[in-house]
Coordinates of C-alpha atoms (C1' of nucleotides) in Angstrom, one line a residue:
Chain A
M897 CA 70.6 -27.8 33.5
T898 CA 70.7 -28.3 35.5
A899 CA 70.7 -32.2 36.7
T900 CA 67.8 -34.0 35.0
G901 CA 68.5 -36.9 36.7
A902 CA 69.1 -37.8 40.4
Y903 CA 71.9 -35.8 42.4
D904 CA 75.3 -38.1 41.9
P905 CA 78.2 -36.7 42.7
S906 CA 79.9 -39.0 40.2
A907 CA 77.9 -37.9 37.5
Y908 CA 79.3 -34.4 37.0
E909 CA 83.4 -32.8 37.2
P910 CA 83.8 -30.0 39.1
F911 CA 85.1 -26.5 37.3
A912 CA 86.7 -23.5 38.1
V913 CA 84.3 -20.7 36.8
T914 CA 85.7 -17.2 35.8
V915 CA 84.9 -14.0 34.4
D916 CA 86.6 -12.0 31.6
L917 CA 86.5 -8.3 31.2
A918 CA 86.8 -6.6 27.8
V919 CA 86.5 -3.1 29.1
L920 CA 86.2 -0.9 26.2
T921 CA 86.4 3.1 26.4
V922 CA 86.9 5.6 23.5
R923 CA 89.7 7.9 23.8
A924 CA 91.8 10.4 21.6
A925 CA 89.6 9.0 18.7
A926 CA 90.4 5.7 19.1
P927 CA 88.8 2.5 20.9
H928 CA 90.7 1.3 23.9
V929 CA 90.9 -1.7 26.0
L930 CA 91.8 -2.3 29.5
L931 CA 94.9 -4.9 29.6
I932 CA 96.8 -6.1 32.6
R933 CA 100.3 -7.8 32.4
R934 CA 100.4 -11.0 33.6
G935 CA 102.6 -11.4 36.6
Q936 CA 102.8 -15.2 37.4
E937 CA 102.7 -18.5 35.2
P938 CA 101.4 -19.4 32.9
Y939 CA 101.6 -16.6 29.9
A940 CA 103.8 -14.4 32.5
G941 CA 104.6 -11.1 31.2
A942 CA 101.7 -11.5 28.6
W943 CA 99.1 -9.2 28.2
A944 CA 95.5 -10.6 29.3
L945 CA 92.0 -9.2 30.1
P946 CA 91.2 -8.7 33.4
G947 CA 89.2 -11.4 35.3
G948 CA 89.1 -13.5 38.1
F949 CA 87.3 -16.3 39.9
L950 CA 83.5 -16.4 41.1
L951 CA 82.9 -16.4 44.8
P952 CA 81.3 -19.2 46.3
R953 CA 78.0 -16.8 46.6
E954 CA 78.4 -14.4 43.5
S955 CA 76.7 -14.6 40.3
A956 CA 79.0 -13.9 36.8
E957 CA 77.5 -10.4 36.9
E958 CA 78.5 -9.7 40.4
A959 CA 82.0 -11.0 39.8
A960 CA 82.4 -8.9 36.8
R961 CA 81.5 -5.9 38.5
R962 CA 83.6 -6.8 41.3
E963 CA 86.5 -7.4 39.5
L964 CA 86.1 -4.4 37.4
A965 CA 86.4 -2.2 40.7
E966 CA 89.1 -4.1 42.0
E967 CA 91.5 -4.0 38.5
T968 CA 90.8 -0.6 37.7
G969 CA 90.5 1.3 40.8
L970 CA 87.4 3.2 39.7
P971 CA 85.2 4.2 42.7
E972 CA 82.3 1.9 43.3
S973 CA 79.8 4.8 42.4
L974 CA 81.0 4.8 39.0
V975 CA 81.3 1.3 38.7
D976 CA 77.6 0.8 39.5
G977 CA 76.7 2.8 36.6
V978 CA 79.1 1.0 33.7
H979 CA 77.2 -0.6 31.3
L980 CA 78.0 -4.5 31.4
E981 CA 76.7 -6.9 29.0
Q982 CA 77.6 -10.8 28.8
V983 CA 79.5 -12.0 25.2
R984 CA 79.6 -15.4 25.8
T985 CA 81.0 -18.5 27.8
Y986 CA 84.4 -20.0 26.7
S987 CA 84.8 -23.7 27.7
D988 CA 87.1 -25.2 25.7
P989 CA 89.1 -27.8 27.8
D990 CA 92.2 -26.5 27.0
R991 CA 92.2 -23.0 27.3
D992 CA 93.8 -22.8 30.5
P993 CA 97.2 -25.3 30.6
R994 CA 96.7 -25.8 34.7
M995 CA 93.2 -27.0 35.1
R996 CA 89.6 -27.0 33.7
V997 CA 88.4 -23.5 33.6
V998 CA 85.2 -22.0 32.1
S999 CA 85.0 -18.4 31.5
V1000 CA 81.8 -15.7 31.5
A1001 CA 83.0 -12.9 29.3
F1002 CA 81.6 -9.4 29.4
A1003 CA 82.1 -6.3 27.7
A1004 CA 82.2 -3.2 29.9
L1005 CA 81.6 0.3 28.1
V1006 CA 82.9 3.0 30.2
P1007 CA 83.5 6.4 29.4
D1008 CA 86.9 8.1 28.8
L1009 CA 88.2 8.5 32.3
P1010 CA 91.0 7.7 34.3
E1011 CA 94.4 5.7 33.7
P1012 CA 93.9 2.8 35.6
V1013 CA 95.4 1.6 38.9
A1014 CA 96.9 -1.4 39.1
G1015 CA 94.8 -3.1 41.9
G1016 CA 94.4 -6.9 42.8
D1017 CA 97.0 -9.1 41.3
A1018 CA 97.6 -7.2 38.2
A1019 CA 101.0 -6.3 37.8
Q1020 CA 100.1 -3.9 35.9
A1021 CA 97.1 -2.3 34.1
R1022 CA 96.9 -0.1 31.2
W1023 CA 94.6 1.2 28.1
V1024 CA 95.8 -0.2 24.9
P1025 CA 94.5 0.8 21.5
L1026 CA 92.3 -2.0 20.5
A1027 CA 94.2 -2.3 17.1
E1028 CA 97.2 -3.0 19.1
A1029 CA 95.5 -5.2 21.5
E1030 CA 94.2 -7.6 18.7
A1031 CA 97.6 -7.5 16.9
A1032 CA 99.5 -8.7 20.1
A1033 CA 99.3 -12.3 21.3
L1034 CA 97.1 -12.2 24.2
A1035 CA 97.1 -14.8 27.4
F1036 CA 95.1 -17.9 27.1
D1037 CA 92.0 -17.1 24.6
H1038 CA 91.7 -13.7 25.0
D1039 CA 92.5 -12.7 21.7
R1040 CA 89.0 -14.3 20.7
I1041 CA 86.9 -13.0 23.5
L1042 CA 88.5 -9.7 22.5
T1043 CA 87.5 -9.9 19.2
D1044 CA 83.9 -11.4 20.0
A1045 CA 83.4 -8.5 22.3
R1046 CA 84.5 -5.9 19.7
E1047 CA 82.0 -7.3 17.1
Q1048 CA 79.2 -7.6 19.8
V1049 CA 79.7 -4.2 20.6
R1050 CA 80.0 -2.9 17.0
A1051 CA 76.8 -4.5 16.3
G1052 CA 75.4 -3.3 19.1
L1053 CA 75.3 0.2 18.0
E1054 CA 73.2 -0.5 15.2
H1055 CA 70.4 -1.5 17.2
T1056 CA 70.4 -0.1 20.7
C1057 CA 71.3 2.9 22.3
L1058 CA 74.3 1.9 24.3
A1059 CA 76.7 4.1 22.4
T1060 CA 75.6 6.9 25.2
A1061 CA 77.6 4.3 27.6
F1062 CA 80.9 5.3 26.1
C1063 CA 79.9 9.2 27.0
P1064 CA 80.0 11.3 30.0
P1065 CA 76.2 12.0 31.7
E1066 CA 76.2 14.8 29.4
F1067 CA 77.6 15.2 25.9
T1068 CA 77.0 16.9 23.0
L1069 CA 76.2 15.0 19.6
G1070 CA 79.6 15.5 18.4
E1071 CA 80.8 13.2 21.0
L1072 CA 78.2 10.9 20.3
Q1073 CA 78.9 11.0 16.7
A1074 CA 82.6 10.4 17.5
V1075 CA 81.6 7.3 19.4
Y1076 CA 80.2 5.7 16.5
E1077 CA 83.0 6.7 14.0
T1078 CA 85.8 5.3 16.6
I1079 CA 83.9 1.8 17.3
W1080 CA 83.1 1.8 13.6
D1081 CA 86.3 3.0 12.1
T1082 CA 84.0 5.1 9.4
G1083 CA 83.2 8.4 8.7
L1084 CA 79.4 9.9 9.3
D1085 CA 77.7 12.7 7.9
R1086 CA 77.2 15.2 10.8
P1087 CA 73.9 16.8 9.7
N1088 CA 72.3 13.3 8.7
F1089 CA 73.5 11.8 12.2
R1090 CA 71.9 14.5 14.2
R1091 CA 68.6 13.8 12.3
K1092 CA 68.4 10.5 12.8
V1093 CA 69.6 10.5 16.5
L1094 CA 66.9 13.4 17.3
A1095 CA 64.0 11.5 15.4
T1096 CA 64.7 8.3 17.3
P1097 CA 62.3 8.8 20.5
G1098 CA 64.1 8.4 23.8
F1099 CA 67.4 7.9 22.3
V1100 CA 68.7 11.5 23.9
E1101 CA 67.1 14.4 25.6
A1102 CA 68.3 17.8 25.7
V1103 CA 69.6 18.9 29.0
P1104 CA 67.1 21.6 30.4
G1105 CA 67.8 25.1 30.5
G1106 CA 69.5 24.9 27.0
A1107 CA 72.6 24.2 28.6
R1108 CA 75.8 24.3 26.1
L1109 CA 79.5 23.2 26.0
T1110 CA 81.8 25.8 25.4
G1111 CA 85.6 26.1 25.4
G1112 CA 86.3 24.2 22.3
R1113 CA 86.8 25.8 19.1
G1114 CA 83.7 26.8 16.9
K1115 CA 79.9 27.0 17.8
P1116 CA 79.0 25.8 21.4
A1117 CA 77.2 22.7 20.9
A1118 CA 73.8 21.8 22.9
L1119 CA 74.2 19.3 25.8
Y1120 CA 72.3 15.9 25.7
R1121 CA 71.7 13.0 28.2
A1122 CA 70.8 9.4 27.2
G1123 CA 67.2 8.9 26.9
P1124 CA 64.8 6.1 28.2
A1125 CA 65.3 4.5 25.1
T1126 CA 67.2 1.2 24.7
A1127 CA 66.6 -0.1 21.3
L1128 CA 66.8 1.7 17.9
H1129 CA 63.8 1.7 15.5
P1130 CA 64.6 1.5 12.9
P1131 CA 68.2 0.9 13.2
L1132 CA 71.2 3.0 12.5
L1133 CA 73.5 1.0 10.0
R1134 CA 76.6 1.6 9.5
P1135 CA 77.8 2.4 5.7
E1136 CA 79.2 -0.5 4.0
D1137 CA 82.3 0.9 2.7
P1138 CA 84.5 2.1 5.6
R1139 CA 86.6 5.6 5.2
Chain B
M1360 CA 90.2 -15.2 33.1
T1361 CA 91.2 -17.0 33.9
A1362 CA 93.5 -16.7 37.3
T1363 CA 95.4 -13.7 36.9
G1364 CA 97.5 -14.6 40.0
A1365 CA 99.4 -17.9 41.1
Y1366 CA 97.5 -21.1 41.0
D1367 CA 96.1 -21.6 44.6
P1368 CA 93.4 -24.0 44.8
S1369 CA 92.2 -22.2 47.8
A1370 CA 91.6 -19.4 45.7
Y1371 CA 88.3 -20.6 43.9
E1372 CA 85.2 -22.6 44.3
P1373 CA 84.5 -25.6 42.3
F1374 CA 81.2 -25.6 40.6
A1375 CA 79.1 -27.9 38.7
V1376 CA 78.9 -26.6 35.0
T1377 CA 75.7 -27.7 32.7
V1378 CA 74.0 -26.7 29.6
D1379 CA 70.5 -26.1 29.0
L1380 CA 68.8 -26.2 25.5
A1381 CA 65.8 -24.3 24.1
V1382 CA 65.2 -26.7 21.0
L1383 CA 62.7 -24.5 19.0
T1384 CA 60.9 -25.6 16.0
V1385 CA 57.8 -24.4 13.9
R1386 CA 55.1 -26.8 13.4
A1387 CA 50.9 -26.2 12.8
A1388 CA 51.9 -22.7 12.5
A1389 CA 53.0 -22.3 16.1
P1390 CA 56.2 -22.0 17.5
H1391 CA 57.2 -25.2 19.7
V1392 CA 59.6 -25.7 22.4
L1393 CA 61.1 -29.2 23.5
L1394 CA 60.5 -30.0 26.8
I1395 CA 61.0 -32.9 29.3
R1396 CA 59.1 -33.9 32.3
R1397 CA 61.6 -34.3 35.4
G1398 CA 61.7 -38.0 37.2
Q1399 CA 63.5 -36.9 40.0
E1400 CA 63.9 -34.5 42.6
P1401 CA 63.9 -31.3 42.7
Y1402 CA 61.3 -29.9 40.4
A1403 CA 60.3 -33.9 39.8
G1404 CA 57.2 -33.8 37.6
A1405 CA 57.9 -30.4 36.6
W1406 CA 58.5 -29.7 32.7
A1407 CA 62.3 -28.4 32.2
L1408 CA 64.6 -27.7 29.4
P1409 CA 66.6 -30.5 28.4
G1410 CA 70.4 -30.1 29.6
G1411 CA 73.0 -32.1 31.3
F1412 CA 76.5 -31.7 32.9
L1413 CA 79.5 -31.2 31.0
L1414 CA 82.0 -34.1 30.7
P1415 CA 85.4 -33.9 31.9
R1416 CA 87.1 -32.8 28.5
E1417 CA 84.1 -31.3 26.7
S1418 CA 83.0 -27.6 25.6
A1419 CA 79.7 -26.7 26.2
E1420 CA 79.2 -26.6 22.7
E1421 CA 80.1 -30.4 22.4
A1422 CA 77.8 -31.0 25.3
A1423 CA 74.8 -29.3 23.9
R1424 CA 75.0 -31.0 20.5
R1425 CA 75.5 -34.4 22.6
E1426 CA 72.6 -33.7 24.8
L1427 CA 70.3 -32.7 21.9
A1428 CA 71.1 -36.1 20.5
E1429 CA 70.4 -38.3 23.6
E1430 CA 67.2 -36.1 24.5
T1431 CA 65.8 -36.2 21.0
G1432 CA 66.7 -39.3 19.8
L1433 CA 67.7 -37.6 16.2
P1434 CA 70.4 -39.5 14.3
E1435 CA 73.9 -37.9 14.7
S1436 CA 73.5 -36.9 11.0
L1437 CA 71.0 -35.0 11.1
V1438 CA 72.1 -33.4 14.9
D1439 CA 75.3 -32.1 13.1
G1440 CA 73.5 -29.9 10.8
V1441 CA 71.4 -28.4 13.6
H1442 CA 71.9 -25.0 14.2
L1443 CA 72.9 -24.0 17.8
E1444 CA 73.7 -20.8 19.2
Q1445 CA 74.5 -19.4 22.8
V1446 CA 71.9 -17.5 24.5
R1447 CA 73.9 -16.7 27.6
T1448 CA 75.1 -18.3 31.1
Y1449 CA 73.1 -18.2 34.3
S1450 CA 75.0 -18.3 37.6
D1451 CA 72.8 -17.3 40.2
P1452 CA 74.2 -18.8 43.6
D1453 CA 70.5 -20.2 43.9
R1454 CA 69.3 -21.1 40.9
D1455 CA 69.8 -25.0 41.7
P1456 CA 68.5 -25.7 45.3
R1457 CA 71.0 -28.7 45.6
M1458 CA 74.5 -27.1 44.8
R1459 CA 76.3 -24.7 42.9
V1460 CA 75.4 -24.9 39.2
V1461 CA 76.4 -22.6 36.4
S1462 CA 74.7 -23.1 33.1
V1463 CA 75.1 -22.2 29.7
A1464 CA 72.2 -21.8 27.6
F1465 CA 71.7 -22.5 23.6
A1466 CA 69.1 -22.1 21.4
A1467 CA 68.9 -24.8 18.9
L1468 CA 66.8 -24.2 15.6
V1469 CA 65.3 -27.4 13.9
P1470 CA 62.7 -27.8 11.2
D1471 CA 59.7 -29.5 12.0
L1472 CA 60.2 -33.4 12.1
P1473 CA 60.3 -36.0 14.6
E1474 CA 58.3 -36.7 17.8
P1475 CA 60.7 -36.9 20.4
V1476 CA 62.1 -40.1 21.9
A1477 CA 62.7 -39.9 25.8
G1478 CA 66.1 -40.8 25.8
G1479 CA 68.8 -40.1 28.3
D1480 CA 67.2 -40.0 32.0
A1481 CA 64.2 -37.7 30.8
A1482 CA 61.3 -39.7 32.1
Q1483 CA 59.1 -38.0 28.9
A1484 CA 59.7 -35.7 26.2
R1485 CA 57.4 -33.6 24.2
W1486 CA 56.9 -30.9 21.9
V1487 CA 55.2 -27.9 23.7
P1488 CA 53.4 -25.2 22.0
L1489 CA 55.8 -22.1 23.2
A1490 CA 52.9 -20.2 24.9
E1491 CA 52.0 -22.8 26.4
A1492 CA 55.6 -23.5 27.9
E1493 CA 55.9 -19.7 28.9
A1494 CA 52.7 -19.8 31.0
A1495 CA 53.7 -23.1 32.6
A1496 CA 56.0 -22.8 35.8
L1497 CA 59.5 -24.6 34.5
A1498 CA 62.0 -25.9 37.0
F1499 CA 64.7 -23.9 37.8
D1500 CA 65.0 -20.6 36.2
H1501 CA 64.5 -22.2 32.7
D1502 CA 61.3 -19.9 32.4
R1503 CA 63.7 -17.2 32.1
I1504 CA 66.4 -19.0 29.8
L1505 CA 63.2 -19.8 27.4
T1506 CA 62.2 -16.5 27.5
D1507 CA 65.8 -15.0 26.5
A1508 CA 66.0 -17.7 23.8
R1509 CA 62.8 -16.9 22.4
E1510 CA 63.7 -12.9 22.3
Q1511 CA 67.2 -13.7 21.0
V1512 CA 65.8 -15.7 17.9
R1513 CA 63.1 -13.3 17.4
A1514 CA 65.8 -10.4 16.9
G1515 CA 68.1 -12.9 15.0
L1516 CA 65.6 -13.1 12.5
E1517 CA 65.8 -9.7 11.7
H1518 CA 69.2 -9.3 10.8
T1519 CA 70.5 -12.8 9.9
C1520 CA 69.6 -15.8 7.9
L1521 CA 69.2 -17.9 10.5
A1522 CA 65.2 -18.4 9.8
T1523 CA 66.3 -21.3 7.2
A1524 CA 67.3 -23.1 10.1
F1525 CA 63.6 -23.7 10.9
C1526 CA 63.2 -25.1 7.4
P1527 CA 63.9 -28.4 5.7
P1528 CA 66.9 -28.3 3.0
E1529 CA 64.6 -27.4 0.4
F1530 CA 61.7 -25.1 0.9
T1531 CA 59.3 -22.3 -1.0
L1532 CA 59.4 -19.2 0.1
G1533 CA 55.8 -19.3 1.4
E1534 CA 57.3 -21.7 4.2
L1535 CA 60.2 -19.3 4.8
Q1536 CA 57.3 -16.6 5.4
A1537 CA 55.2 -18.9 7.8
V1538 CA 58.8 -19.2 10.2
Y1539 CA 58.9 -15.3 10.3
E1540 CA 55.3 -14.8 10.7
T1541 CA 54.9 -18.0 13.4
I1542 CA 58.5 -16.6 15.3
W1543 CA 56.9 -12.9 15.1
D1544 CA 53.5 -13.7 15.8
T1545 CA 52.3 -11.4 13.2
G1546 CA 51.2 -11.0 9.1
L1547 CA 53.5 -10.0 6.4
D1548 CA 52.3 -9.2 2.9
R1549 CA 53.5 -12.0 0.3
P1550 CA 54.6 -10.2 -2.6
N1551 CA 56.8 -7.8 -0.5
F1552 CA 58.3 -10.8 1.6
R1553 CA 59.1 -12.4 -1.7
R1554 CA 60.5 -9.2 -3.1
K1555 CA 62.9 -8.4 0.1
V1556 CA 64.1 -12.1 0.3
L1557 CA 65.0 -12.4 -3.4
A1558 CA 66.5 -8.9 -3.2
T1559 CA 69.1 -9.9 -0.4
P1560 CA 72.0 -11.7 -2.3
G1561 CA 72.9 -15.1 -0.7
F1562 CA 69.6 -15.7 1.6
V1563 CA 68.3 -17.8 -0.7
E1564 CA 69.2 -19.7 -3.8
A1565 CA 66.9 -21.4 -6.3
V1566 CA 67.0 -25.1 -6.6
P1567 CA 68.4 -26.1 -10.3
G1568 CA 66.3 -27.4 -12.8
G1569 CA 63.4 -24.9 -11.6
A1570 CA 62.1 -27.7 -9.1
R1571 CA 58.8 -27.2 -7.6
L1572 CA 56.8 -28.4 -4.7
T1573 CA 53.3 -29.7 -5.8
G1574 CA 50.5 -31.6 -3.8
G1575 CA 49.1 -28.6 -2.0
R1576 CA 46.4 -26.6 -3.0
G1577 CA 47.3 -23.4 -5.3
K1578 CA 50.0 -23.1 -7.7
P1579 CA 52.9 -25.2 -7.2
A1580 CA 55.7 -22.9 -5.7
A1581 CA 59.4 -22.8 -6.5
L1582 CA 62.1 -24.4 -4.3
Y1583 CA 64.9 -22.7 -2.4
R1584 CA 67.7 -23.6 -0.6
A1585 CA 69.4 -21.5 2.3
G1586 CA 72.4 -19.5 0.5
P1587 CA 75.6 -18.9 1.7
A1588 CA 74.8 -15.4 3.5
T1589 CA 74.4 -15.2 7.1
A1590 CA 73.6 -11.6 7.6
L1591 CA 70.9 -9.4 6.3
H1592 CA 71.7 -6.1 5.0
P1593 CA 69.9 -4.2 5.2
P1594 CA 67.7 -6.2 8.0
L1595 CA 64.2 -7.4 7.4
L1596 CA 62.6 -5.7 10.4
R1597 CA 59.1 -6.5 11.9
P1598 CA 56.2 -4.5 11.9
E1599 CA 55.4 -2.3 15.1
D1600 CA 52.2 -3.5 15.2
P1601 CA 51.4 -7.2 15.8
R1602 CA 48.8 -8.7 13.6
Chain C
dC1317 C1' 34.2 -29.8 -17.4
dT1318 C1' 33.3 -25.6 -15.1
dC1319 C1' 33.2 -22.8 -11.2
dC1320 C1' 35.7 -21.0 -6.9
dT1321 C1' 39.0 -21.3 -3.6
dT1322 C1' 43.9 -21.5 -2.6
dT1323 C1' 48.4 -20.1 -3.2
dA1324 C1' 52.3 -18.2 -6.2
dT1325 C1' 54.3 -14.7 -8.9
dA1326 C1' 54.2 -9.9 -11.5
dG1327 C1' 53.8 -5.5 -11.1
dT1328 C1' 52.3 -0.4 -9.5
dC1329 C1' 52.5 3.7 -7.0
dA1330 C1' 53.1 6.8 -2.7
dT1331 C1' 55.7 7.0 1.2
dC1332 C1' 59.3 7.4 4.2
dG1333 C1' 64.1 7.2 5.7
dT1334 C1' 68.6 8.2 3.8
dG1335 C1' 72.9 9.8 1.7
dA1336 C1' 74.8 13.8 -0.4
dC1337 C1' 75.1 18.3 -0.2
dT1338 C1' 74.5 23.7 0.5
dA1339 C1' 73.9 27.0 3.6
dT1340 C1' 74.3 30.0 8.2
dA1341 C1' 75.6 30.7 12.9
dA1342 C1' 78.5 31.1 16.8
dA1343 C1' 82.6 30.1 18.7
dC1344 C1' 88.1 30.8 18.4
dA1345 C1' 92.9 31.9 16.6
dG1346 C1' 95.8 35.0 14.2
Chain D
dC73 C1' 88.6 41.9 10.8
dT74 C1' 89.4 37.6 8.6
dG75 C1' 89.7 32.9 8.1
dT76 C1' 88.9 28.3 10.5
dT77 C1' 86.4 25.3 13.2
dT78 C1' 82.0 23.3 14.9
dA79 C1' 77.2 23.3 15.3
dT80 C1' 72.9 23.6 13.2
dA81 C1' 69.4 24.3 9.5
dG82 C1' 67.4 22.9 5.3
dT83 C1' 66.9 21.0 0.4
dC84 C1' 66.8 17.2 -3.0
dA85 C1' 67.0 12.8 -5.2
dC86 C1' 67.2 7.9 -4.6
dG87 C1' 66.1 3.5 -2.5
dA88 C1' 63.5 0.7 0.3
dT89 C1' 59.5 -0.3 2.2
dG90 C1' 54.2 -0.6 2.9
dA91 C1' 49.7 -0.9 0.5
dC92 C1' 47.8 -2.7 -3.2
dT93 C1' 45.8 -4.9 -7.9
dA94 C1' 46.6 -8.5 -11.3
dT95 C1' 47.6 -12.6 -13.4
dA96 C1' 49.0 -17.9 -13.3
dA97 C1' 48.4 -22.4 -11.7
dA98 C1' 47.1 -25.8 -9.1
dG99 C1' 43.1 -28.7 -6.5
dG100 C1' 38.1 -29.5 -5.1
dA101 C1' 33.0 -29.2 -5.3
dG102 C1' 29.2 -29.4 -8.1

DNA sequence: CTCCTTTATAGTCATCGTGACTATAAACAG
DNA sequence: CTGTTTATAGTCACGATGACTATAAAGGAG
């Protein structure tokens, strides 16, 4: 901006500003996205990303977190910890047929947990496999938002520690590897993955007391928590040729 | 969003939407940013990033390119080729004391060329060394926008080919290396840099005819153009300890 | 014209990270 | 007990990279 000249109300046009959320998770070895079914025109009956208008004294980040709580029915304590990052802002003049709407898109990374409770004005909310969501025709320009969000998260796994955002507070290295394999749609060598993660300081830290996860088949795995690191140096590059 | 419910005008608040530009270049072995001096309140007399309001039927990208042309006085032919990328959107309710303004920030990467012509409503426009600009108190939240833009460009050099956006259409590998060294504020080994760039397919391609740049001191250097590649695989990582 | 400096370019060598792979441990299912 | 599954430890070769040396080709100083 912010207006470089005098404050002349005729110099600008008022817009509606919204947030759109690509809420991503990993369940059943496949990436999923939270979609809501629209109840009203336009695009009534179509699937769309959750989102909504900014309140008068609310930043886009605050609005995103509020909408996330409303549309998923998650308790506020959980929503507070969710990893939320801006994707980009969509401002095509014709993206909403009703009026001029500028939308700030966010990607939210959540662990696999609850079936969503349709709240707010969403007629229906559901976890949809990402492949299915991208094949469907979503409302507005949500196809593109979803594609951009997916690509941002895919790339982010290479250079940042945000894969842990998909995991519960305590997790095994096998679960962490499954996140990478699911989001990248590729296979990774288990010993090599382990070596790389443990060699990156601050990526994960062992749960004290030698806690292990039992109950599955196979040898019990050690439990880890997300460490203080945020970036990966050097990066964890995804293989060139997918599985 | 975009409104999930019915179209109820009372359900949303109108905002002003602007773009802010961090126009970056490399000159005299130092990164520079284009700043304008504000003529009116608020922040009259302070330095600020160029920018302005979106027109009624204009996307943020279009507005950014238009403002870039207006505030730099560059010919449209040059502005069309400028690399422009979204940084993020700033929506704090109090970021503009006059009214509610949401701003989409862009980073523009331009080769070292013209001293800007103050156009539009900018009282004065000038290339400012980046270090100086970051030390100064810019108008609004432009300090933070500038910091975010710088960090995005710094990181982008590692994984993408956008360093060529700082170079003229034809350039030497020495010039390209100078871009990296300037933006990263680090020193790079010349033979190693050369080996890495030439080993990355599509990063640069030699100008046909064995064209060389003469006139400087030292052996004439071969000329290259930006290649078709957009990403760097594997990345060109910046050294851990700066110069 | 002859050094000297500067920049470009061609190599070498050791090291480190990584991919591919083998081996062992510890659980559960039959 | 046996086989299957998952976790963890370790080996080996290759490729990318950092550090470094050497040579080529220009201009400038004397």
